[in-house]
Amino acid sequence: MGRRAEKEKNVKTKKVNIKVILLAIVAVVAIFSAVSYYTYKKNYEEMVNTVEINTIYTGVKVSGIDLSGKTEAEAVEVLREQLQKPLESQRLDITDVDRRYQYTFADFGAHYNIEGAAKKAFECGRSGDLKSRYKEVLGYAENGIDIEPEYSYDTEKVTTVLNELKAEFDVPAQNSQLTKSGGQFVATDEKAGYELDVEKTAEKLKEQLKSRQAGEFTAETKELLPTITKEQNMMATTLIGSYSTSFTNGPGSEGRNENLRIACASVNGTLLAPGEVFSMNATLGPQTYENGYKDAGVYVNGKVEQGVGGGVCQVTTTLYNAVINAELDIVERSNHSLTVAYVPMGMDAAIAGDYKDLKFKNSTDYPVYLEAYITTNKIITNVYGYEIHDSGHSVKYETVYNGSVPKPAEKITYDPNLPEGERVVTYAGKVGHKVSTYKVVYENGNEVSRTLFNNSTYRATADEVTVGTKKATATTDTAAATQ
C-alpha cells in the first residue's frame, strides 16, 4: 500500500513539474515575443518617422548648397537666390586692343535647371521599400550627397550678341583716295581695317560659358585689306578715254543746264576699284526738286514734255562714250526711245526710273577715276586709269543704218467746232530707225578687228491730227421789200 501510494505521488509530482516547465517556457516565449514586437514596432515607427517627411532629407545638397529640411518649393527659391542669380550676374568681358565690351552670363541665357535640381533633391530616398529607403536616408545623413544641377546656355543668343557686337566692333579698311586739283593727282595713304571673326570668337565664348566662371577673353578678328592702295592710284592717272558733247545756253535752257551741272558734279571724282561696277542711277540718286533738279525736256510716250531732271541723259551719254573709248566693259545700256541731237544714232545711253540704267565695270587691274564737268557750252567726261595698250592702239565706233520703222497709223481726234473736213496736224510723228554699232580696233593705223558692239532701235511715233465735223450752215437770200 505504501509503495504504491508513493509511486502515484511521484507521478503526480512529475506531472506538476512538466506543467510548470511548460508554463515557464510559454511565459518566456510570450515575454520574448512582446519584447520583440515592441522593438520591431519601435524600429518601424522610427523608420517611418525618418523617411515619411515632406522635406528634403538631411545631408542632401545641390552644387554644395545644403537643402536639408527644405520643401521642394523652398529649395527652388534657395537655389534661385544662391545659385542662379550669382551665375547670371557673373561678368564675361570681350576685349580688343583698346576696347572692352561688358556682358554677363545672363546675356547669353546661362542658367541652371533649378526646378529639376530641387525635384531630384526631394526625390532622394523616396523609392524602394521602407527598409532600403531608411538605410539610404541614414547614409545621406552620415555621408551626404551633392547633386550637380543641369546647366545650359543659349547658343542662339551667343550668335545674336556677337552679330550685334560686330556692327560696332568692325573697323572698315580705308582705301587710298584719289583727287585731282589744278591738273595734278593727289593720293592719300590706305589703311587696313579689321572685323570680328564671329565663328572663332563664338568658340572662345562658349568655352568660357561652359566653365561657368567669370572672366574675359580677347576677341578673334580678321584683317580687312583695302582694295585700292596709294601705289595703285598713282599708277592709274593716265587719260584712257574721253568724250564731249555740246549744249545751248539760250533762253529757257537754265533749268536743263543746272541739271547738267548737278549730274556732272555727282559723277566727278568717282573712283572705281578693279572689278567694281558703276551705276549711273545709283550715282545720281533720285532726280527730285529736293536734290536740286529743275524741270526740263524729257521723253514721255514718244513726245518731249517738261519733267524734273531733264538733261541728265546727255551727261549719261557723254560718260558712256568716254567709257567705251576707254574700252571698259559695258554691263547695261539702253538707247533713248527717240533719237537725240547731241550724238549719232547708236551712241546714246538713257536712264529712266528703275528700268533703264547705264552700268559699266572697271575691267582693268587698276583703279579708274572718272572726271565730269561743264564749260560754257560743253560737257566734258574723262576716264583715267592704267594704260595697257601700246601707243599705236586706237578704237572708234561706226554706226550702220539698218532701215527705218514706219510711222503708225495717225491718231485722229474729231472736233465739232472745226469745219467739216478740215485737218489740223497737232503733232508731227517721226519715222523710227534701226542701227547697228560696230567697234573697230586699229593698231598703228591698220584695222585689226571689227565687231558688233550693239543694236539700237528708235521708235516711230504717229501723227496726231484733229479733224473737223462741224456742218456748214445753209443761208437763204431774202429780197428786201420796199414800200
Coordinates of C-alpha atoms in Angstrom, one line a residue:
M1 CA 0.0 0.0 0.0
G2 CA 2.8 2.4 1.0
R3 CA 4.9 1.8 -2.1
R4 CA 2.0 2.1 -4.4
A5 CA 0.9 5.4 -2.9
E6 CA 4.4 6.7 -3.1
K7 CA 4.7 5.8 -6.7
E8 CA 1.4 7.6 -7.5
K9 CA 2.7 10.6 -5.6
N10 CA 5.9 10.7 -7.7
V11 CA 3.9 10.5 -10.9
K12 CA 1.7 13.4 -9.8
T13 CA 4.8 15.4 -8.9
K14 CA 6.4 14.9 -12.3
K15 CA 3.2 16.0 -14.0
V16 CA 3.2 19.2 -11.9
N17 CA 6.8 19.9 -12.8
I18 CA 6.2 19.4 -16.5
K19 CA 3.3 21.8 -16.3
V20 CA 5.5 24.4 -14.5
I21 CA 8.2 24.0 -17.1
L22 CA 5.7 24.3 -19.9
L23 CA 4.2 27.4 -18.3
A24 CA 7.6 28.8 -17.8
I25 CA 8.5 28.2 -21.4
V26 CA 5.3 29.8 -22.6
A27 CA 5.9 32.8 -20.3
V28 CA 9.4 33.2 -21.6
V29 CA 8.2 32.9 -25.2
A30 CA 5.4 35.4 -24.5
I31 CA 7.8 37.8 -22.9
F32 CA 10.3 37.5 -25.7
S33 CA 7.6 37.9 -28.3
A34 CA 6.4 41.0 -26.5
V35 CA 9.8 42.5 -26.3
S36 CA 10.5 41.6 -30.0
Y37 CA 7.2 43.1 -31.0
Y38 CA 7.9 46.2 -29.0
T39 CA 11.4 46.5 -30.5
Y40 CA 10.1 46.0 -34.0
K41 CA 7.3 48.4 -33.5
K42 CA 9.7 51.0 -32.2
N43 CA 12.1 50.5 -35.1
Y44 CA 9.3 50.6 -37.6
E45 CA 8.0 53.8 -36.2
E46 CA 11.5 55.2 -36.3
M47 CA 11.9 54.3 -40.0
V48 CA 8.5 55.6 -40.8
N49 CA 9.1 58.9 -39.0
T50 CA 12.5 59.2 -40.6
V51 CA 11.5 58.6 -44.2
E52 CA 7.9 59.8 -44.3
I53 CA 8.5 63.5 -44.2
N54 CA 7.6 66.3 -46.7
T55 CA 11.0 67.9 -46.7
I56 CA 14.4 67.1 -48.2
Y57 CA 16.4 64.7 -46.2
T58 CA 19.4 65.7 -44.1
G59 CA 22.7 65.8 -46.0
V60 CA 21.2 66.4 -49.4
K61 CA 22.9 69.2 -51.3
V62 CA 22.8 70.8 -54.8
S63 CA 26.0 72.2 -56.0
G64 CA 27.2 72.5 -52.4
I65 CA 24.1 74.2 -51.2
D66 CA 22.6 72.4 -48.2
L67 CA 18.8 71.8 -48.7
S68 CA 18.2 69.7 -45.6
G69 CA 14.8 70.3 -44.2
K70 CA 13.5 72.3 -47.1
T71 CA 10.4 71.7 -49.1
E72 CA 10.7 71.3 -52.8
A73 CA 9.3 74.8 -53.3
E74 CA 11.6 76.3 -50.7
A75 CA 14.6 74.5 -52.3
V76 CA 13.7 76.2 -55.6
E77 CA 13.9 79.7 -54.0
V78 CA 17.1 78.9 -52.2
L79 CA 18.7 77.7 -55.4
R80 CA 17.4 80.7 -57.3
E81 CA 19.0 83.1 -54.8
Q82 CA 22.2 81.2 -54.1
L83 CA 22.9 79.5 -57.4
Q84 CA 21.0 81.1 -60.4
K85 CA 21.3 84.8 -59.5
P86 CA 25.1 84.7 -58.8
L87 CA 25.6 82.8 -62.1
E88 CA 23.6 85.4 -64.1
S89 CA 25.5 88.3 -62.6
Q90 CA 28.9 87.0 -63.4
R91 CA 30.9 89.2 -65.8
L92 CA 32.1 87.9 -69.1
D93 CA 34.0 90.6 -71.0
I94 CA 35.2 90.6 -74.6
T95 CA 38.2 92.7 -75.2
D96 CA 40.1 94.2 -78.1
V97 CA 43.3 96.2 -78.2
D98 CA 41.9 99.3 -76.6
R99 CA 38.2 98.4 -76.1
R100 CA 36.2 96.4 -73.6
Y101 CA 32.7 95.1 -74.1
Q102 CA 31.0 94.1 -70.9
Y103 CA 28.5 91.3 -70.7
T104 CA 27.0 88.9 -68.0
F105 CA 26.2 85.3 -68.2
A106 CA 22.5 86.3 -68.3
D107 CA 23.1 88.0 -71.7
F108 CA 23.8 84.5 -73.1
G109 CA 20.9 82.8 -71.4
A110 CA 23.1 80.8 -69.0
H111 CA 21.0 79.1 -66.4
Y112 CA 20.7 76.1 -64.1
N113 CA 17.7 73.8 -64.1
I114 CA 16.9 74.7 -60.5
E115 CA 13.4 73.3 -60.6
G116 CA 14.8 70.0 -61.9
A117 CA 17.6 70.0 -59.3
A118 CA 15.1 70.8 -56.4
K119 CA 13.0 67.9 -57.6
K120 CA 15.9 65.5 -57.7
A121 CA 16.9 66.6 -54.2
F122 CA 13.4 66.0 -52.9
E123 CA 13.2 62.6 -54.6
C124 CA 16.4 61.3 -53.0
G125 CA 15.5 58.3 -50.7
R126 CA 11.9 58.1 -51.9
S127 CA 12.0 55.0 -54.0
G128 CA 12.1 51.3 -52.9
D129 CA 10.8 49.6 -49.7
L130 CA 10.8 51.2 -46.3
K131 CA 13.9 49.5 -45.0
S132 CA 16.0 50.3 -48.1
R133 CA 14.8 53.9 -48.0
Y134 CA 15.6 54.2 -44.3
K135 CA 19.1 52.9 -44.9
E136 CA 19.6 55.3 -47.8
V137 CA 18.4 58.2 -45.8
L138 CA 20.7 57.3 -42.9
G139 CA 23.5 57.2 -45.5
Y140 CA 22.7 60.8 -46.6
A141 CA 22.8 62.0 -43.0
E142 CA 26.1 60.3 -42.4
N143 CA 27.9 60.8 -45.7
G144 CA 25.9 63.4 -47.6
I145 CA 25.0 63.6 -51.3
D146 CA 25.7 66.5 -53.6
I147 CA 23.6 66.8 -56.8
E148 CA 25.0 68.5 -59.8
P149 CA 22.3 70.6 -61.5
E150 CA 21.8 70.6 -65.2
Y151 CA 23.5 73.7 -66.8
S152 CA 23.0 75.2 -70.2
Y153 CA 23.3 78.4 -72.2
D154 CA 21.5 79.7 -75.4
T155 CA 23.7 79.2 -78.4
E156 CA 21.4 81.4 -80.5
K157 CA 21.9 84.3 -78.1
V158 CA 25.7 83.8 -78.4
T159 CA 25.3 84.3 -82.2
T160 CA 22.9 87.2 -81.9
V161 CA 25.1 89.0 -79.3
L162 CA 28.2 88.6 -81.4
N163 CA 26.5 89.7 -84.6
E164 CA 25.2 92.8 -82.8
L165 CA 28.7 93.4 -81.5
K166 CA 30.2 93.0 -85.0
A167 CA 28.3 96.1 -86.2
E168 CA 30.0 98.2 -83.5
F169 CA 33.3 96.3 -83.4
D170 CA 34.3 96.3 -87.1
V171 CA 36.7 98.9 -88.4
P172 CA 36.5 99.1 -92.2
A173 CA 39.6 99.3 -94.3
Q174 CA 40.2 102.7 -95.8
N175 CA 41.1 102.9 -99.5
S176 CA 43.5 105.4 -100.8
Q177 CA 41.6 108.3 -102.1
L178 CA 42.5 109.9 -105.4
T179 CA 41.7 113.6 -106.2
K180 CA 42.6 115.9 -109.0
S181 CA 43.3 119.6 -108.4
G182 CA 45.0 122.1 -110.6
G183 CA 45.6 119.3 -113.1
Q184 CA 47.5 117.3 -110.6
F185 CA 46.5 114.0 -109.0
V186 CA 47.0 113.5 -105.2
A187 CA 46.6 110.1 -103.5
T188 CA 46.1 109.5 -99.8
D189 CA 47.6 106.6 -97.8
E190 CA 45.4 103.5 -97.5
K191 CA 44.7 101.9 -94.1
A192 CA 43.9 98.3 -93.2
G193 CA 40.9 97.5 -91.0
Y194 CA 39.6 94.5 -89.2
E195 CA 36.4 92.7 -88.4
L196 CA 35.1 90.4 -85.7
D197 CA 35.5 86.8 -86.5
V198 CA 32.2 85.7 -85.2
E199 CA 32.8 81.9 -85.6
K200 CA 36.1 81.8 -83.8
T201 CA 35.0 84.3 -81.1
A202 CA 31.9 82.2 -80.5
E203 CA 34.1 79.2 -79.8
K204 CA 36.0 81.1 -77.2
L205 CA 32.8 82.5 -75.7
K206 CA 31.2 79.0 -75.4
E207 CA 34.3 77.6 -73.7
Q208 CA 34.1 80.5 -71.1
L209 CA 30.4 79.8 -70.6
K210 CA 31.0 76.1 -70.2
S211 CA 33.5 76.9 -67.4
R212 CA 30.7 78.8 -65.5
Q213 CA 33.5 81.1 -64.3
A214 CA 33.6 84.9 -64.7
G215 CA 36.4 86.1 -66.9
E216 CA 37.4 87.9 -70.0
F217 CA 39.0 86.9 -73.4
T218 CA 40.3 88.7 -76.4
A219 CA 38.1 88.7 -79.5
E220 CA 39.2 86.9 -82.6
T221 CA 39.5 89.2 -85.6
K222 CA 40.1 89.1 -89.4
E223 CA 42.2 91.8 -91.1
L224 CA 40.5 93.8 -93.8
L225 CA 42.8 94.9 -96.6
P226 CA 42.0 98.0 -98.7
T227 CA 41.0 97.3 -102.3
I228 CA 42.8 100.4 -103.5
T229 CA 46.3 101.4 -102.4
K230 CA 48.2 104.6 -102.9
E231 CA 50.6 102.9 -105.2
Q232 CA 47.8 101.6 -107.4
N233 CA 46.2 105.0 -107.5
M234 CA 49.3 106.8 -108.6
M235 CA 49.7 104.2 -111.4
A236 CA 46.2 105.0 -112.7
T237 CA 46.4 108.6 -113.6
T238 CA 46.7 108.2 -117.4
L239 CA 43.8 109.5 -119.6
I240 CA 42.5 106.4 -121.2
G241 CA 39.1 107.6 -122.5
S242 CA 37.5 111.0 -123.2
Y243 CA 34.3 112.4 -124.8
S244 CA 32.4 115.7 -125.0
T245 CA 29.0 116.9 -126.2
S246 CA 27.6 120.4 -126.7
F247 CA 24.6 122.1 -125.3
T248 CA 22.9 125.5 -125.7
N249 CA 22.7 128.5 -123.4
G250 CA 19.7 130.2 -124.9
P251 CA 16.7 131.5 -123.0
G252 CA 14.7 128.7 -121.3
S253 CA 17.7 126.4 -121.0
E254 CA 18.6 127.4 -117.4
G255 CA 16.8 124.5 -115.8
R256 CA 18.3 121.9 -118.1
N257 CA 21.8 123.4 -117.8
E258 CA 21.5 123.3 -114.0
N259 CA 20.6 119.6 -114.2
L260 CA 23.7 119.0 -116.4
R261 CA 25.8 120.7 -113.7
I262 CA 24.4 118.6 -110.8
A263 CA 24.8 115.3 -112.8
C264 CA 28.4 116.1 -113.7
A265 CA 29.2 117.0 -110.0
S266 CA 27.7 113.7 -108.9
V267 CA 29.9 111.7 -111.3
N268 CA 33.1 113.8 -110.9
G269 CA 35.7 112.2 -108.7
T270 CA 34.2 108.7 -108.6
L271 CA 36.9 106.1 -108.0
L272 CA 36.3 102.6 -109.1
A273 CA 38.2 99.6 -107.7
P274 CA 39.2 96.8 -110.0
G275 CA 36.1 94.8 -110.8
E276 CA 33.7 97.4 -109.4
V277 CA 30.5 98.1 -111.3
F278 CA 29.4 101.7 -111.7
S279 CA 25.7 102.6 -111.9
M280 CA 24.5 105.9 -113.2
N281 CA 21.2 105.7 -111.4
A282 CA 22.9 104.9 -108.1
T283 CA 25.4 107.7 -108.5
L284 CA 22.9 110.4 -109.4
G285 CA 20.2 109.3 -106.9
P286 CA 16.6 110.4 -107.4
Q287 CA 16.1 113.3 -109.7
T288 CA 13.9 115.4 -107.4
Y289 CA 13.4 119.1 -106.6
E290 CA 14.7 118.3 -103.1
N291 CA 18.0 117.3 -104.7
G292 CA 18.2 120.5 -106.7
Y293 CA 17.0 119.3 -110.1
K294 CA 14.9 121.5 -112.3
D295 CA 12.2 121.0 -114.9
A296 CA 13.4 120.5 -118.5
G297 CA 12.5 118.5 -121.6
V298 CA 12.2 114.7 -121.2
Y299 CA 10.9 112.0 -123.5
V300 CA 7.4 110.7 -122.4
N301 CA 5.5 108.3 -124.6
G302 CA 7.3 109.4 -127.7
K303 CA 7.0 113.1 -127.0
V304 CA 9.1 115.8 -125.4
E305 CA 7.5 117.1 -122.2
Q306 CA 8.6 119.1 -119.2
G307 CA 9.8 116.9 -116.3
V308 CA 12.2 117.1 -113.4
G309 CA 15.8 116.1 -114.2
G310 CA 15.6 116.7 -117.9
G311 CA 19.0 116.6 -119.5
V312 CA 20.8 114.1 -117.2
C313 CA 20.7 111.6 -120.1
Q314 CA 23.1 113.9 -122.0
V315 CA 25.6 113.5 -119.2
T316 CA 24.9 109.8 -119.2
T317 CA 25.6 109.6 -122.9
T318 CA 28.8 111.7 -122.7
L319 CA 30.1 109.4 -120.0
Y320 CA 29.1 106.3 -121.9
N321 CA 31.2 107.4 -124.9
A322 CA 34.2 108.2 -122.7
V323 CA 33.9 104.7 -121.1
I324 CA 33.7 102.8 -124.4
N325 CA 36.7 104.8 -125.7
A326 CA 38.5 103.6 -122.5
E327 CA 37.3 100.1 -123.5
L328 CA 35.8 99.2 -120.2
D329 CA 33.1 96.5 -120.1
I330 CA 29.5 97.7 -120.5
V331 CA 27.2 95.9 -118.2
E332 CA 23.9 97.6 -119.1
R333 CA 23.0 100.3 -121.7
S334 CA 19.7 101.4 -123.3
N335 CA 19.2 103.8 -126.1
H336 CA 16.6 106.5 -125.9
S337 CA 13.1 105.9 -127.2
L338 CA 13.7 108.7 -129.8
T339 CA 16.9 109.9 -131.4
V340 CA 18.9 112.7 -129.8
A341 CA 20.7 115.5 -131.4
Y342 CA 24.0 115.5 -129.4
V343 CA 25.4 112.1 -130.6
P344 CA 24.9 109.9 -133.7
M345 CA 22.3 107.1 -133.5
G346 CA 23.6 104.1 -131.7
M347 CA 25.9 106.1 -129.5
D348 CA 23.5 107.3 -126.9
A349 CA 22.7 106.0 -123.4
A350 CA 19.5 106.6 -121.5
I351 CA 18.5 106.3 -117.8
A352 CA 14.9 106.2 -116.6
G353 CA 13.4 105.2 -113.3
D354 CA 14.5 101.8 -112.2
Y355 CA 14.2 100.2 -115.7
K356 CA 16.9 101.9 -117.6
D357 CA 20.4 102.4 -116.3
L358 CA 24.0 102.8 -117.5
K359 CA 26.2 100.3 -115.8
F360 CA 29.9 99.5 -116.6
K361 CA 32.6 97.6 -115.0
N362 CA 36.2 98.5 -114.2
S363 CA 37.5 95.6 -116.1
T364 CA 41.2 96.6 -115.5
D365 CA 43.5 95.5 -112.8
Y366 CA 43.9 99.1 -111.5
P367 CA 41.6 101.8 -110.2
V368 CA 39.6 104.0 -112.6
Y369 CA 39.0 107.7 -111.9
L370 CA 36.0 109.5 -113.5
E371 CA 36.0 113.2 -114.3
A372 CA 33.0 115.1 -115.4
Y373 CA 32.4 118.9 -115.7
I374 CA 30.7 121.5 -117.9
T375 CA 32.2 124.5 -119.6
T376 CA 30.2 127.3 -121.2
N377 CA 28.6 125.0 -123.8
K378 CA 30.2 121.6 -123.4
I379 CA 30.0 118.5 -121.2
I380 CA 33.5 117.0 -120.7
T381 CA 34.0 113.5 -119.4
N382 CA 37.3 111.8 -118.9
V383 CA 38.3 108.3 -117.7
Y384 CA 41.7 107.9 -116.1
G385 CA 43.4 104.6 -115.4
Y386 CA 46.4 102.5 -116.3
E387 CA 47.1 102.3 -120.0
I388 CA 47.7 98.7 -121.0
H389 CA 47.8 99.3 -124.8
D390 CA 50.7 100.4 -126.9
S391 CA 50.8 103.9 -128.3
G392 CA 49.7 102.7 -131.7
H393 CA 46.4 101.2 -130.4
S394 CA 43.2 103.1 -131.1
V395 CA 39.5 102.4 -131.3
K396 CA 36.5 104.0 -132.9
Y397 CA 32.8 103.2 -133.3
E398 CA 30.9 103.2 -136.5
T399 CA 27.1 103.1 -137.0
V400 CA 25.5 101.2 -139.8
Y401 CA 21.9 102.2 -140.7
N402 CA 19.7 99.1 -141.0
G403 CA 16.4 100.8 -142.1
S404 CA 13.5 102.9 -140.9
V405 CA 10.5 102.0 -138.9
P406 CA 7.3 103.3 -140.5
K407 CA 5.0 105.6 -138.6
P408 CA 2.0 104.0 -137.0
A409 CA -1.4 105.0 -138.3
E410 CA -2.3 108.6 -137.5
K411 CA -4.2 109.3 -134.3
I412 CA -7.4 111.2 -135.2
T413 CA -9.4 113.4 -132.9
Y414 CA -12.7 114.8 -134.1
D415 CA -13.6 118.4 -133.2
P416 CA -17.2 119.5 -133.6
N417 CA -16.1 123.2 -133.6
L418 CA -13.8 122.8 -136.6
P419 CA -15.4 122.9 -140.1
E420 CA -16.2 119.5 -141.5
G421 CA -13.2 118.0 -143.4
E422 CA -10.7 120.5 -142.1
R423 CA -7.5 118.8 -140.8
V424 CA -5.0 120.2 -138.3
V425 CA -1.8 118.4 -137.5
T426 CA -1.3 118.9 -133.8
Y427 CA 1.8 116.6 -133.5
A428 CA 4.1 115.6 -136.3
G429 CA 5.1 112.0 -135.8
K430 CA 8.5 110.6 -136.5
V431 CA 9.8 107.7 -138.5
G432 CA 11.7 105.2 -136.4
H433 CA 15.2 103.9 -137.1
K434 CA 17.3 100.7 -136.7
V435 CA 21.1 100.9 -136.4
S436 CA 24.0 98.7 -135.5
T437 CA 27.1 100.0 -133.9
Y438 CA 30.5 98.3 -134.6
K439 CA 33.7 98.6 -132.6
V440 CA 36.7 99.0 -134.9
V441 CA 40.2 98.5 -133.5
Y442 CA 43.3 99.9 -135.1
E443 CA 47.0 99.1 -134.5
N444 CA 49.4 101.6 -136.0
G445 CA 46.7 102.9 -138.3
N446 CA 45.7 99.4 -139.6
E447 CA 42.3 97.9 -138.9
V448 CA 42.7 94.7 -136.9
S449 CA 39.2 93.9 -135.9
R450 CA 35.6 94.9 -136.4
T451 CA 32.9 93.5 -134.1
L452 CA 29.2 94.2 -133.5
F453 CA 29.0 96.4 -130.4
N454 CA 25.3 97.0 -130.0
N455 CA 22.0 97.3 -131.8
S456 CA 19.6 100.2 -131.3
T457 CA 16.0 100.7 -132.3
Y458 CA 14.3 104.1 -132.1
R459 CA 10.6 104.0 -132.0
A460 CA 8.3 105.6 -134.6
T461 CA 5.5 107.9 -133.5
A462 CA 2.2 108.6 -135.1
D463 CA 1.0 111.9 -136.5
E464 CA -1.8 113.3 -134.4
V465 CA -4.5 115.0 -136.4
T466 CA -7.6 116.9 -135.4
V467 CA -10.5 116.6 -138.0
G468 CA -13.5 119.0 -138.0
T469 CA -17.0 117.7 -138.1
K470 CA -19.0 120.9 -138.0
K471 CA -21.5 121.1 -140.8
A472 CA -21.7 124.2 -143.0
T473 CA -24.7 126.4 -142.1
A474 CA -27.3 126.9 -145.0
T475 CA -28.1 130.6 -145.9
T476 CA -31.3 132.0 -147.6
D477 CA -31.3 135.2 -149.6
T478 CA -34.4 137.2 -148.8
A479 CA -35.4 140.1 -151.1
A480 CA -35.9 143.3 -149.3
A481 CA -39.5 144.6 -149.7
T482 CA -39.9 148.3 -150.2
Q483 CA -42.8 150.3 -149.7

